Short mmCIF file of C-alpha atoms in Angstrom, two decimals:
data_model
loop_
_atom_site.label_atom_id
_atom_site.label_comp_id
_atom_site.label_asym_id
_atom_site.label_seq_id
_atom_site.Cartn_x
_atom_site.Cartn_y
_atom_site.Cartn_z
CA UNK A 1318 0.00 0.00 0.00
CA UNK A 1319 1.38 3.41 -0.95
CA UNK A 1320 1.63 5.99 1.85
CA UNK A 1321 -1.32 8.32 2.03
CA UNK A 1322 -0.81 11.42 -0.06
CA UNK A 1323 -1.84 14.72 1.45
CA UNK A 1324 -4.71 16.65 -0.11
CA UNK A 1325 -2.37 19.55 -0.70
CA UNK A 1326 0.00 17.39 -2.72
CA UNK A 1327 -2.87 15.87 -4.68
CA UNK A 1328 -4.25 19.31 -5.47
CA UNK A 1329 -0.86 20.39 -6.70
CA UNK A 1330 -0.69 17.32 -8.92
CA UNK A 1331 -4.11 18.05 -10.34
CA UNK A 1332 -3.28 21.68 -11.09
CA UNK A 1333 -0.99 20.92 -14.02
CA UNK A 1334 1.14 18.52 -12.04
CA UNK A 1335 3.70 21.15 -11.11
CA UNK A 1336 5.20 19.15 -8.29
CA UNK A 1337 5.72 16.01 -10.37
CA UNK A 1338 6.68 17.78 -13.58
CA UNK A 1339 9.48 19.84 -12.10
CA UNK A 1340 8.05 23.12 -13.34
CA UNK A 1341 10.43 25.95 -14.07
CA UNK A 1342 11.04 28.41 -11.30
CA UNK A 1343 9.75 31.92 -11.84
CA UNK A 1344 12.00 33.57 -14.39
CA UNK A 1345 13.72 36.87 -13.92
CA UNK A 1346 11.39 38.98 -16.04
CA UNK A 1347 10.10 42.52 -15.41
CA UNK A 1348 7.25 42.93 -12.96
CA UNK A 1349 3.84 43.00 -14.72
CA UNK A 1350 2.19 46.40 -14.95
CA UNK A 1351 -1.58 46.87 -14.66
CA UNK A 1352 -3.37 49.16 -17.08
CA UNK A 1353 -6.96 50.02 -17.97
CA UNK A 1354 -8.77 51.44 -20.96
CA UNK A 1355 -12.40 52.51 -21.36
CA UNK A 1356 -13.96 51.70 -24.74
CA UNK A 1357 -16.68 54.28 -25.35
CA UNK A 1358 -20.04 53.39 -26.92
CA UNK A 1359 -19.19 49.73 -27.28
CA UNK A 1360 -21.65 47.96 -29.56
CA UNK A 1361 -22.26 44.25 -29.10
CA UNK A 1362 -23.05 41.78 -31.89
CA UNK A 1363 -26.78 41.84 -31.06
CA UNK A 1364 -27.03 45.62 -31.23
CA UNK A 1365 -26.89 46.33 -27.50
CA UNK A 1366 -24.50 49.09 -26.48
CA UNK A 1367 -22.74 50.19 -23.34
CA UNK A 1368 -21.62 53.82 -23.09
CA UNK A 1369 -18.39 52.83 -21.35
CA UNK A 1370 -16.77 49.38 -21.32
CA UNK A 1371 -13.92 48.98 -18.85
CA UNK A 1372 -11.04 46.83 -20.15
CA UNK A 1373 -8.14 45.87 -17.91
CA UNK A 1374 -4.81 44.37 -18.90
CA UNK A 1375 -1.31 43.50 -17.78
CA UNK A 1376 1.90 44.21 -19.66
CA UNK A 1377 5.32 42.64 -19.24
CA UNK A 1378 8.36 44.36 -20.73
CA UNK A 1379 8.96 47.84 -22.08
CA UNK A 1380 6.51 49.46 -24.55
CA UNK A 1381 9.35 49.78 -27.07
CA UNK A 1382 9.63 46.02 -27.42
CA UNK A 1383 8.02 44.01 -30.21
CA UNK A 1384 4.36 43.72 -29.20
CA UNK A 1385 2.93 40.28 -28.44
CA UNK A 1386 -0.74 39.78 -27.59
CA UNK A 1387 -1.30 36.90 -25.17
CA UNK A 1388 -4.88 35.69 -24.61
CA UNK A 1389 -6.09 33.61 -21.65
CA UNK A 1390 -8.64 30.82 -21.38
CA UNK A 1391 -12.23 30.65 -20.14
CA UNK A 1392 -12.72 31.55 -16.46
CA UNK A 1393 -9.12 32.74 -16.35
CA UNK A 1394 -7.64 36.24 -16.39
CA UNK A 1395 -4.43 37.98 -17.33
CA UNK A 1396 -3.07 37.00 -13.93
CA UNK A 1397 -3.66 33.32 -14.69
CA UNK A 1398 -1.01 33.49 -17.43
CA UNK A 1399 1.75 34.38 -14.96
CA UNK A 1400 2.33 30.93 -13.45
CA UNK A 1401 5.87 29.54 -13.14
CA UNK A 1402 4.94 26.77 -15.59
CA UNK A 1403 3.83 29.29 -18.22
CA UNK A 1404 5.40 32.75 -17.85
CA UNK A 1405 8.36 31.27 -16.00
CA UNK A 1406 9.30 29.28 -19.08
CA UNK A 1407 8.63 32.04 -21.62
CA UNK A 1408 9.35 35.59 -20.44
CA UNK A 1409 12.84 35.34 -18.95
CA UNK A 1410 16.19 36.19 -20.56
CA UNK A 1411 16.86 33.96 -23.56
CA UNK A 1412 13.40 32.39 -23.41
CA UNK A 1413 11.03 32.43 -26.43
CA UNK A 1414 9.10 35.55 -25.36
CA UNK A 1415 11.99 37.28 -23.60
CA UNK A 1416 10.49 40.41 -22.02
CA UNK A 1417 13.73 42.27 -22.70
CA UNK A 1418 12.83 42.00 -26.38
CA UNK A 1419 9.04 41.74 -26.43
CA UNK A 1420 6.26 43.92 -25.03
CA UNK A 1421 3.75 41.33 -23.83
CA UNK A 1422 0.13 42.47 -23.56
CA UNK A 1423 -2.24 40.22 -21.59
CA UNK A 1424 -5.84 41.51 -21.50
CA UNK A 1425 -8.44 40.51 -18.98
CA UNK A 1426 -11.06 39.31 -21.45
CA UNK A 1427 -14.44 41.00 -21.56
CA UNK A 1428 -16.37 39.31 -18.74
CA UNK A 1429 -13.31 38.32 -16.71
CA UNK A 1430 -10.71 39.62 -14.30
CA UNK A 1431 -10.91 43.38 -13.81
CA UNK A 1432 -12.64 43.99 -17.15
CA UNK A 1433 -16.38 44.69 -17.34
CA UNK A 1434 -18.50 41.71 -16.28
CA UNK A 1435 -22.00 40.91 -15.00
CA UNK A 1436 -20.98 40.88 -11.33
CA UNK A 1437 -19.95 44.54 -11.55
CA UNK A 1438 -23.62 45.39 -11.06
CA UNK A 1439 -25.74 44.59 -14.12
CA UNK A 1440 -25.94 40.88 -13.27
CA UNK A 1441 -28.13 39.03 -15.81
CA UNK A 1442 -28.86 42.37 -17.49
CA UNK A 1443 -25.30 42.50 -18.82
CA UNK A 1444 -25.19 42.12 -22.64
CA UNK A 1445 -24.93 38.46 -23.70
CA UNK A 1446 -21.51 38.83 -25.28
CA UNK A 1447 -19.92 36.26 -27.57
CA UNK A 1448 -16.38 35.62 -28.80
CA UNK A 1449 -16.72 38.19 -31.59
CA UNK A 1450 -17.50 40.86 -28.98
CA UNK A 1451 -14.57 39.75 -26.83
CA UNK A 1452 -12.14 39.95 -29.74
CA UNK A 1453 -13.40 43.37 -30.85
CA UNK A 1454 -12.91 44.60 -27.28
CA UNK A 1455 -9.32 43.30 -27.36
CA UNK A 1456 -8.76 45.02 -30.71
CA UNK A 1457 -10.00 48.35 -29.37
CA UNK A 1458 -7.75 47.99 -26.35
CA UNK A 1459 -4.72 47.28 -28.53
CA UNK A 1460 -5.37 49.91 -31.20
CA UNK A 1461 -7.14 52.71 -29.31
CA UNK A 1462 -5.88 52.12 -25.79
CA UNK A 1463 -2.26 51.25 -26.58
CA UNK A 1464 -1.98 52.88 -30.01
CA UNK A 1465 -0.59 49.78 -31.72
CA UNK A 1466 -1.19 49.03 -35.38
CA UNK A 1467 0.86 45.86 -35.74
CA UNK A 1468 1.73 42.87 -33.55
CA UNK A 1469 4.66 40.53 -33.79
CA UNK A 1470 2.53 37.67 -32.51
CA UNK A 1471 -0.97 36.81 -31.34
CA UNK A 1472 -0.83 33.77 -29.08
CA UNK A 1473 -3.69 32.33 -27.06
CA UNK A 1474 -4.52 29.29 -24.97
CA UNK A 1475 -7.88 27.44 -25.00
CA UNK A 1476 -10.48 30.21 -25.35
CA UNK A 1477 -7.54 32.48 -26.10
CA UNK A 1478 -6.60 30.11 -28.91
CA UNK A 1479 -10.10 30.39 -30.36
CA UNK A 1480 -9.79 34.15 -30.10
CA UNK A 1481 -6.48 33.99 -31.96
CA UNK A 1482 -8.20 32.34 -34.94
CA UNK A 1483 -10.73 35.18 -34.98
CA UNK A 1484 -7.96 37.78 -34.83
CA UNK A 1485 -6.31 36.24 -37.89
CA UNK A 1486 -9.59 36.35 -39.80
CA UNK A 1487 -10.71 39.84 -38.80
CA UNK A 1488 -7.35 41.62 -39.16
CA UNK A 1489 -5.23 39.35 -41.36
CA UNK A 1490 -2.44 41.89 -41.94
CA UNK A 1491 -2.12 43.07 -38.35
CA UNK A 1492 0.21 40.36 -37.04
CA UNK A 1493 3.38 38.63 -38.21
CA UNK A 1494 2.25 35.29 -36.82
CA UNK A 1495 -0.52 33.41 -35.02
CA UNK A 1496 -0.10 30.72 -32.35
CA UNK A 1497 -3.51 29.29 -31.35
CA UNK A 1498 -3.16 26.61 -28.67
CA UNK A 1499 -5.55 24.02 -27.22
CA UNK A 1500 -8.19 24.92 -29.79
CA UNK A 1501 -9.55 24.00 -33.19
CA UNK A 1502 -10.95 26.38 -35.83
CA UNK A 1503 -14.19 24.44 -36.16
CA UNK A 1504 -17.79 25.11 -35.05
CA UNK A 1505 -18.47 24.72 -31.35
CA UNK A 1506 -19.83 21.19 -31.28
CA UNK A 1507 -19.46 17.63 -30.02
CA UNK A 1508 -18.43 16.86 -26.46
CA UNK A 1509 -16.92 20.33 -26.15
CA UNK A 1510 -20.31 22.02 -26.44
CA UNK A 1511 -22.31 19.32 -24.66
CA UNK A 1512 -20.15 19.65 -21.55
CA UNK A 1513 -20.38 23.44 -21.68
CA UNK A 1514 -24.18 23.20 -21.93
CA UNK A 1515 -24.23 21.00 -18.84
CA UNK A 1516 -22.23 23.58 -16.89
CA UNK A 1517 -24.43 26.44 -18.11
CA UNK A 1518 -27.63 24.54 -17.34
CA UNK A 1519 -26.31 23.56 -13.90
CA UNK A 1520 -26.31 27.25 -13.03
CA UNK A 1521 -29.56 28.21 -14.76
CA UNK A 1522 -31.47 25.27 -13.27
CA UNK A 1523 -30.21 25.76 -9.72
CA UNK A 1524 -33.18 27.20 -7.73
CA UNK A 1525 -30.75 29.44 -5.86
CA UNK A 1526 -29.76 31.22 -9.06
CA UNK A 1527 -33.10 33.08 -9.12
CA UNK A 1528 -32.70 34.27 -12.69
CA UNK A 1529 -29.36 35.84 -11.84
CA UNK A 1530 -30.64 37.82 -8.84
CA UNK A 1531 -29.27 35.49 -6.15
CA UNK A 1532 -28.23 36.67 -2.71
CA UNK A 1533 -25.76 33.81 -2.19
CA UNK A 1534 -23.83 31.90 -4.82
CA UNK A 1535 -25.78 28.84 -6.08
CA UNK A 1536 -24.26 25.76 -4.41
CA UNK A 1537 -24.35 23.71 -7.61
CA UNK A 1538 -21.75 25.99 -9.14
CA UNK A 1539 -18.80 24.43 -7.32
CA UNK A 1540 -19.86 20.89 -8.26
CA UNK A 1541 -20.48 21.85 -11.89
CA UNK A 1542 -17.05 23.43 -12.11
CA UNK A 1543 -15.30 20.40 -10.65
CA UNK A 1544 -17.27 18.03 -12.88
CA UNK A 1545 -16.42 20.01 -16.01
CA UNK A 1546 -12.74 20.24 -15.11
CA UNK A 1547 -12.34 16.52 -14.47
CA UNK A 1548 -14.33 15.54 -17.56
CA UNK A 1549 -12.58 17.85 -20.01
CA UNK A 1550 -9.07 18.55 -18.73
CA UNK A 1551 -6.36 16.50 -17.07
CA UNK A 1552 -5.51 13.70 -19.50
CA UNK A 1553 -6.60 10.07 -19.33
CA UNK A 1554 -3.08 8.70 -18.90
CA UNK A 1555 -2.26 11.30 -16.28
CA UNK A 1556 -5.43 10.66 -14.28
CA UNK A 1557 -4.80 6.93 -14.29
CA UNK A 1558 -1.25 7.54 -13.08
CA UNK A 1559 -2.41 9.90 -10.33
CA UNK A 1560 -5.35 7.68 -9.33
CA UNK A 1561 -4.43 4.03 -9.93
CA UNK A 1562 -7.10 2.75 -7.51
CA UNK A 1563 -10.45 3.89 -6.13
CA UNK A 1564 -9.03 5.25 -2.89
CA UNK A 1565 -6.54 7.44 -4.77
CA UNK A 1566 -9.29 8.58 -7.12
CA UNK A 1567 -11.47 9.54 -4.14
CA UNK A 1568 -8.63 11.53 -2.60
CA UNK A 1569 -8.00 13.26 -5.91
CA UNK A 1570 -11.66 14.24 -6.19
CA UNK A 1571 -11.75 15.45 -2.60
CA UNK A 1572 -8.70 17.57 -3.28
CA UNK A 1573 -10.36 19.10 -6.31
CA UNK A 1574 -13.54 19.89 -4.38
CA UNK A 1575 -11.50 21.37 -1.54
CA UNK A 1576 -9.79 23.90 -3.77
CA UNK A 1577 -10.84 27.54 -3.33
CA UNK A 1578 -13.60 28.54 -5.72
CA UNK A 1579 -14.74 32.13 -5.71
CA UNK A 1580 -16.42 32.47 -9.10
CA UNK A 1581 -19.58 34.52 -9.43
CA UNK A 1582 -22.41 32.47 -10.95
CA UNK A 1583 -23.45 35.06 -13.55
CA UNK A 1584 -19.83 35.67 -14.61
CA UNK A 1585 -19.28 31.91 -14.82
CA UNK A 1586 -22.42 31.32 -16.89
CA UNK A 1587 -21.63 34.16 -19.31
CA UNK A 1588 -18.02 33.02 -19.76
CA UNK A 1589 -18.96 29.52 -20.85
CA UNK A 1590 -22.01 30.58 -22.86
CA UNK A 1591 -19.93 33.08 -24.89
CA UNK A 1592 -18.61 30.19 -27.00
CA UNK A 1593 -22.09 29.18 -28.19
CA UNK A 1594 -21.79 30.47 -31.78
CA UNK A 1595 -18.04 30.16 -32.34
CA UNK A 1596 -17.52 29.10 -35.95
CA UNK A 1597 -14.52 30.51 -37.86
CA UNK A 1598 -14.92 28.05 -40.75
CA UNK A 1599 -15.89 30.48 -43.50
CA UNK A 1600 -13.10 32.91 -42.67
CA UNK A 1601 -10.14 30.54 -42.53
CA UNK A 1602 -8.86 31.27 -46.07
CA UNK A 1603 -8.56 34.95 -45.06
CA UNK A 1604 -5.82 34.15 -42.54
CA UNK A 1605 -2.62 35.29 -44.24
CA UNK A 1606 -0.20 35.29 -41.30
CA UNK A 1607 1.85 32.12 -40.76
CA UNK A 1608 0.18 29.88 -38.17
CA UNK A 1609 1.74 27.52 -35.64
CA UNK A 1610 -1.16 25.64 -34.02
CA UNK A 1611 -0.22 23.77 -30.84
CA UNK A 1612 -2.46 21.04 -29.43
CA UNK A 1613 -2.05 18.05 -27.14
CA UNK A 1614 -2.80 14.52 -28.28
CA UNK A 1615 -4.82 13.89 -25.11
CA UNK A 1616 -6.86 17.12 -25.26
CA UNK A 1617 -10.37 16.07 -24.24
CA UNK A 1618 -12.05 19.15 -25.74
CA UNK A 1619 -10.19 19.00 -29.06
CA UNK A 1620 -9.71 15.29 -29.78
CA UNK A 1621 -7.25 14.87 -32.67
CA UNK A 1622 -8.76 11.57 -33.82
CA UNK A 1623 -11.63 13.38 -35.54
CA UNK A 1624 -9.25 14.69 -38.22
CA UNK A 1625 -11.07 18.03 -38.18
CA UNK A 1626 -7.93 20.01 -37.30
CA UNK A 1627 -6.05 18.84 -40.37
CA UNK A 1628 -9.05 19.58 -42.59
CA UNK A 1629 -9.28 23.11 -41.22
CA UNK A 1630 -5.55 23.83 -41.47
CA UNK A 1631 -5.57 22.77 -45.12
CA UNK A 1632 -7.73 25.82 -45.84
CA UNK A 1633 -5.16 28.24 -44.39
CA UNK A 1634 -2.30 29.28 -46.70
CA UNK A 1635 0.55 28.97 -44.17
CA UNK A 1636 -0.37 26.74 -41.24
CA UNK A 1637 1.24 23.85 -39.45
CA UNK A 1638 0.40 21.82 -36.36
CA UNK A 1639 2.63 20.85 -33.47
CA UNK A 1640 1.03 17.97 -31.58
CA UNK A 1641 2.31 17.27 -28.06
CA UNK A 1642 2.36 13.49 -27.48
CA UNK A 1643 0.21 12.19 -24.63
CA UNK A 1644 1.94 10.81 -21.55
CA UNK A 1645 1.59 10.56 -17.79
CA UNK A 1646 3.26 13.99 -17.64
CA UNK A 1647 0.83 15.77 -19.96
CA UNK A 1648 -2.49 17.07 -18.67
CA UNK A 1649 -4.96 16.75 -21.53
CA UNK A 1650 -6.55 20.10 -22.32
CA UNK A 1651 -4.36 21.60 -19.61
CA UNK A 1652 -1.11 20.52 -21.27
CA UNK A 1653 -0.53 23.78 -23.12
CA UNK A 1654 -0.57 25.60 -19.78
CA UNK A 1655 2.86 24.00 -19.25
CA UNK A 1656 5.08 25.91 -21.67
CA UNK A 1657 8.05 23.57 -21.53
CA UNK A 1658 6.12 21.15 -23.74
CA UNK A 1659 6.11 23.62 -26.63
CA UNK A 1660 8.64 26.38 -25.90
CA UNK A 1661 11.19 25.02 -28.38
CA UNK A 1662 8.78 24.85 -31.37
CA UNK A 1663 7.60 28.38 -30.52
CA UNK A 1664 11.21 29.63 -30.47
CA UNK A 1665 11.85 27.98 -33.86
CA UNK A 1666 8.66 29.50 -35.27
CA UNK A 1667 9.62 33.00 -34.14
CA UNK A 1668 13.18 32.64 -35.41
CA UNK A 1669 11.91 31.92 -38.93
CA UNK A 1670 8.93 34.29 -38.88
CA UNK A 1671 9.25 37.13 -41.42
CA UNK A 1672 8.38 40.62 -40.29
CA UNK A 1673 5.46 41.95 -42.28
CA UNK A 1674 4.92 45.62 -43.02
CA UNK A 1675 2.32 47.29 -40.77
#
């Protein structure tokens, strides 16, 4: 019988396996700086408008560096991209996105972090934004707020990867290169959407939600979040390695449920529902920037066995795929949150990436 593993150690293993993967220590990169921009008279895809839309962001590096736009995943924030396993392997001296060379811009997406969101006061009256709205908000932040007309790179993870595809379609000449990760440029569908619907419905059908006018957070929210995370991120091989018997699996689940969870129900619902009409299919041939797509072979939300990724990339003039092999050290959909798995291909991509004229 193996010695009992503490809940803390199990939680650490579940959150990208940092303890077992020997994650890089925090690199010596400049301290992130917080900024904010107010987009005036912001019009949403359905015609609703807000007179002032607050957009928050972090930057790493000096404004004179080559600008890189880095986009986070669903229910994350700019801060969530600053982990040792991610920023610690990318932003330091000599690393692929060395902050001495690059000016790294990490927005809090519309609906997340310190950017405008339902929990700021409008609750369920907040406009039902989608990914197109989120990307247009990012574009206004970059162009109006920061005064930038060209980006060296647009790189995004998970939802941020889906946003990167939309950036390449909407403003094909604005970036030298695109690096969408943990995503596929296909319609929201299959298990990916079915699981999202279950999370969304878990909030909407909880009696405590009260149409978004709750006084305390609906209790089903924590369970729905844990269920979704286990079902769609973590990796089958990794989970079997971490939980080789029922007792270990129970401890792993208890550790997940014991983790702090402070999400607001309306924010949570809006964030997952925003993907409902994602479908970049028609616009793929408009992407003219070179693309390095990075996915994991054990990604539960973007299963490679469907062949849909290859079909989509064939419609983009300059696109290639780097597939991270599955192992006990990868973490399924969460694999791309561990930059050491793909830092070398990113460095090679940047080294050979031509600079396009703004």
